[in-house]
CSV table of C-alpha atoms in Angstrom, one decimal:
chain,number,residue,atom,x,y,z
A,247,UNK,CA,20.4,44.4,-30.7
A,248,UNK,CA,19.8,47.7,-32.6
A,249,UNK,CA,21.2,46.3,-36.1
A,250,UNK,CA,19.4,47.8,-39.1
A,251,UNK,CA,18.7,45.6,-42.2
A,252,UNK,CA,17.8,48.5,-45.1
A,253,UNK,CA,17.9,48.5,-48.6
A,254,UNK,CA,18.1,44.5,-49.2
A,255,UNK,CA,16.3,42.1,-51.7
A,256,UNK,CA,15.7,38.9,-50.6
A,257,UNK,CA,14.1,37.1,-53.3
A,258,UNK,CA,14.1,33.2,-54.7
A,259,UNK,CA,14.2,31.1,-51.9
A,260,UNK,CA,13.6,27.2,-52.0
A,261,UNK,CA,11.0,25.3,-49.9
A,262,UNK,CA,11.7,21.5,-49.9
A,263,UNK,CA,8.6,19.3,-49.1
A,264,UNK,CA,9.8,17.2,-45.9
A,265,UNK,CA,9.8,13.5,-45.8
A,266,UNK,CA,6.1,13.8,-43.6
A,267,UNK,CA,4.4,15.3,-46.3
A,268,UNK,CA,2.7,18.7,-46.9
A,269,UNK,CA,2.0,18.9,-43.2
A,270,UNK,CA,2.2,22.6,-41.6
A,271,UNK,CA,-2.3,23.1,-40.8
A,272,UNK,CA,-3.8,26.0,-40.4
A,273,UNK,CA,-2.0,29.6,-41.0
A,274,UNK,CA,1.4,27.3,-42.2
A,275,UNK,CA,2.9,29.3,-38.7
A,276,UNK,CA,5.7,26.8,-38.6
A,277,UNK,CA,7.3,27.7,-42.0
A,278,UNK,CA,10.7,29.2,-42.4
A,279,UNK,CA,11.1,32.8,-43.4
A,280,UNK,CA,13.7,34.2,-45.9
A,281,UNK,CA,14.8,37.0,-43.1
A,282,UNK,CA,14.1,35.0,-39.2
A,283,UNK,CA,15.0,36.3,-35.8
A,284,UNK,CA,15.0,34.9,-32.5
A,285,UNK,CA,15.0,36.6,-29.5
A,286,UNK,CA,16.4,40.4,-31.1
A,287,UNK,CA,15.7,43.4,-29.9
A,288,UNK,CA,14.9,47.3,-31.0
A,289,UNK,CA,16.3,46.1,-34.8
A,290,UNK,CA,14.8,47.5,-37.6
A,291,UNK,CA,13.7,45.6,-41.5
A,292,UNK,CA,13.4,49.0,-43.8
A,293,UNK,CA,13.3,49.3,-47.3
A,294,UNK,CA,13.6,45.7,-48.3
A,295,UNK,CA,11.9,44.0,-51.3
A,296,UNK,CA,10.6,40.1,-50.3
A,297,UNK,CA,10.3,38.2,-53.5
A,298,UNK,CA,9.5,35.0,-55.2
A,299,UNK,CA,9.8,33.0,-51.9
A,300,UNK,CA,8.8,29.5,-51.4
A,301,UNK,CA,7.5,30.5,-47.8
A,302,UNK,CA,6.9,33.5,-45.1
A,303,UNK,CA,9.1,36.8,-45.8
A,304,UNK,CA,10.0,37.5,-42.1
A,305,UNK,CA,9.5,35.9,-38.8
A,306,UNK,CA,10.0,37.5,-35.3
A,307,UNK,CA,10.4,34.6,-33.1
A,308,UNK,CA,10.8,34.1,-29.8
A,309,UNK,CA,12.0,36.5,-27.4
A,310,UNK,CA,11.5,39.6,-29.8
A,311,UNK,CA,10.6,42.7,-28.4
A,312,UNK,CA,10.7,46.2,-29.7
A,313,UNK,CA,11.3,45.7,-33.0
A,314,UNK,CA,10.1,47.6,-36.4
A,315,UNK,CA,9.4,45.9,-39.9
A,316,UNK,CA,8.3,49.2,-41.7
A,317,UNK,CA,8.1,50.1,-45.8
A,318,UNK,CA,9.1,46.7,-47.1
A,319,UNK,CA,7.5,45.3,-50.1
A,320,UNK,CA,6.6,41.5,-49.8
A,321,UNK,CA,4.9,40.1,-53.2
A,322,UNK,CA,4.9,36.5,-54.9
A,323,UNK,CA,5.3,34.6,-51.7
A,324,UNK,CA,4.9,30.9,-51.4
A,325,UNK,CA,3.7,31.3,-47.8
A,326,UNK,CA,2.8,34.4,-45.9
A,327,UNK,CA,4.5,37.9,-45.0
A,328,UNK,CA,5.4,38.6,-41.6
A,329,UNK,CA,5.3,36.5,-38.8
A,330,UNK,CA,4.9,37.3,-35.4
A,331,UNK,CA,5.1,34.9,-32.7
A,332,UNK,CA,5.8,31.6,-32.4
A,333,UNK,CA,7.5,30.3,-28.8
A,334,UNK,CA,8.1,31.8,-25.8
A,335,UNK,CA,9.2,34.1,-24.8
A,336,UNK,CA,6.2,35.8,-25.8
A,337,UNK,CA,7.1,38.8,-28.6
A,338,UNK,CA,6.3,42.1,-27.2
A,339,UNK,CA,5.8,45.9,-28.9
A,340,UNK,CA,6.8,44.5,-32.3
A,341,UNK,CA,5.4,47.4,-35.1
A,342,UNK,CA,4.6,45.9,-38.7
A,343,UNK,CA,4.1,49.2,-40.4
A,344,UNK,CA,3.6,50.6,-43.9
A,345,UNK,CA,4.4,47.1,-46.2
A,346,UNK,CA,3.2,46.3,-49.2
A,347,UNK,CA,2.0,42.7,-48.7
A,348,UNK,CA,0.6,41.1,-51.8
A,349,UNK,CA,0.6,37.9,-53.3
A,350,UNK,CA,1.0,35.5,-51.1
A,351,UNK,CA,0.4,31.6,-50.0
A,352,UNK,CA,1.0,30.6,-53.5
A,353,UNK,CA,2.4,27.3,-52.5
A,354,UNK,CA,0.9,26.9,-48.9
A,355,UNK,CA,-2.6,28.0,-49.4
A,356,UNK,CA,-3.7,28.6,-46.0
A,357,UNK,CA,-0.6,31.2,-44.8
A,358,UNK,CA,-1.5,34.6,-43.9
A,359,UNK,CA,-0.3,38.4,-45.1
A,360,UNK,CA,0.8,38.9,-41.7
A,361,UNK,CA,0.2,36.4,-39.1
A,362,UNK,CA,0.4,37.6,-35.3
A,363,UNK,CA,0.4,34.7,-32.2
A,364,UNK,CA,0.2,34.8,-29.2
A,365,UNK,CA,1.9,38.0,-28.6
A,366,UNK,CA,2.0,41.2,-26.6
A,367,UNK,CA,1.7,44.7,-27.8
A,368,UNK,CA,2.6,44.0,-31.3
A,369,UNK,CA,1.1,47.2,-33.9
A,370,UNK,CA,0.0,46.6,-37.5
A,371,UNK,CA,-0.5,49.4,-38.9
A,372,UNK,CA,-1.1,51.2,-42.2
A,373,UNK,CA,0.1,47.8,-44.2
A,374,UNK,CA,-1.7,47.0,-47.5
A,375,UNK,CA,-2.4,43.5,-47.5
A,376,UNK,CA,-3.9,41.7,-50.4
A,377,UNK,CA,-4.6,39.0,-52.7
A,378,UNK,CA,-3.8,36.1,-50.2
A,379,UNK,CA,-6.2,32.3,-51.0
A,380,UNK,CA,-6.9,32.2,-46.6
A,381,UNK,CA,-7.2,35.0,-44.3
A,382,UNK,CA,-5.2,38.1,-44.6
A,383,UNK,CA,-4.2,38.9,-40.9
A,384,UNK,CA,-4.8,36.9,-38.1
A,385,UNK,CA,-4.4,37.9,-34.2
A,386,UNK,CA,-4.1,35.5,-31.8
A,387,UNK,CA,-3.4,31.7,-31.9
A,388,UNK,CA,-5.8,30.0,-28.7
A,389,UNK,CA,-9.1,27.8,-29.8
A,390,UNK,CA,-10.4,28.8,-26.4
A,391,UNK,CA,-11.5,31.3,-24.0
A,392,UNK,CA,-9.0,31.2,-21.3
A,393,UNK,CA,-6.6,33.3,-20.8
A,394,UNK,CA,-3.2,33.3,-22.4
A,395,UNK,CA,-0.4,35.5,-22.8
A,396,UNK,CA,-1.9,37.7,-25.7
A,397,UNK,CA,-2.8,40.9,-25.1
A,398,UNK,CA,-2.6,44.6,-26.0
A,399,UNK,CA,-2.0,44.7,-30.0
A,400,UNK,CA,-3.2,47.0,-32.1
A,401,UNK,CA,-4.6,46.9,-35.6
A,402,UNK,CA,-5.1,50.4,-37.0
A,403,UNK,CA,-5.5,51.6,-40.8
A,404,UNK,CA,-4.3,48.7,-42.7
A,405,UNK,CA,-6.1,48.5,-46.0
A,406,UNK,CA,-6.7,44.7,-46.5
A,407,UNK,CA,-8.8,43.6,-49.7
A,408,UNK,CA,-8.8,40.2,-51.7
A,409,UNK,CA,-9.1,37.8,-49.1
A,410,UNK,CA,-10.1,34.2,-49.2
A,411,UNK,CA,-9.2,33.7,-52.7
A,412,UNK,CA,-9.2,30.2,-52.5
A,413,UNK,CA,-9.9,28.5,-49.2
A,414,UNK,CA,-13.1,28.8,-46.7
A,415,UNK,CA,-13.2,29.8,-42.5
A,416,UNK,CA,-11.5,32.5,-42.5
A,417,UNK,CA,-11.6,36.6,-43.1
A,418,UNK,CA,-9.8,39.9,-43.8
A,419,UNK,CA,-8.7,39.6,-40.1
A,420,UNK,CA,-9.3,36.6,-38.4
A,421,UNK,CA,-8.7,37.1,-34.3
A,422,UNK,CA,-8.3,33.4,-32.3
A,423,UNK,CA,-8.8,33.6,-28.3
A,424,UNK,CA,-8.9,35.8,-25.7
A,425,UNK,CA,-7.1,39.4,-26.3
A,426,UNK,CA,-7.7,41.6,-23.3
A,427,UNK,CA,-6.8,45.5,-24.7
A,428,UNK,CA,-6.9,44.4,-28.1
A,429,UNK,CA,-7.8,46.9,-30.7
A,430,UNK,CA,-9.0,46.8,-34.2
A,431,UNK,CA,-10.0,50.3,-36.0
A,432,UNK,CA,-10.1,52.5,-39.2
A,433,UNK,CA,-9.0,49.4,-40.9
A,434,UNK,CA,-10.4,49.2,-44.8
A,435,UNK,CA,-11.7,46.3,-46.0
A,436,UNK,CA,-13.2,44.9,-49.2
A,437,UNK,CA,-13.6,42.1,-51.0
A,438,UNK,CA,-13.5,38.9,-49.0
A,439,UNK,CA,-14.3,36.1,-51.6
A,440,UNK,CA,-16.6,33.3,-50.3
A,441,UNK,CA,-14.7,29.9,-51.5
A,442,UNK,CA,-16.3,27.9,-53.9
A,443,UNK,CA,-15.8,25.2,-51.3
A,444,UNK,CA,-18.0,26.6,-48.2
């Protein structure tokens, strides 16, 4: 609780192919991250650089609440930028803001720039998310219309471009499942490409 990680450089992480092979699936959400938190409360990741990574940059996992990932630079990513979610207790009231998240999915093609799975009160605002091989931002993680714990998330005023540089069946913002009280507003989305496989 109440720990600040500021001005750090995390770079050149490795990802080894598991014995079972390349198996993580859509979003590659099971991948590790250079910075991983579980059960963290009211912590700050600010002004850091995440570069040349084998998987994701930042993961806020089960039980994380009230944390802030702000003003970071995440580039040349084997996977994605920020993951929020991935188990119980459901992450609540986390903020992802003012980050540059660029050039990802270079090893794990379906990784997202920002992924918020089953999460409550996650705010994603004022980020630049660009040049991903699949969807740049994804919120929700249920393939049905039944209620889940996912609710009350806000995606606002992000600049999202050059999504879907390789894969199909995605978009600038990909929402999945019932998400009452979730709001998308003021996002500038352009250059969502049509996959050559479509």
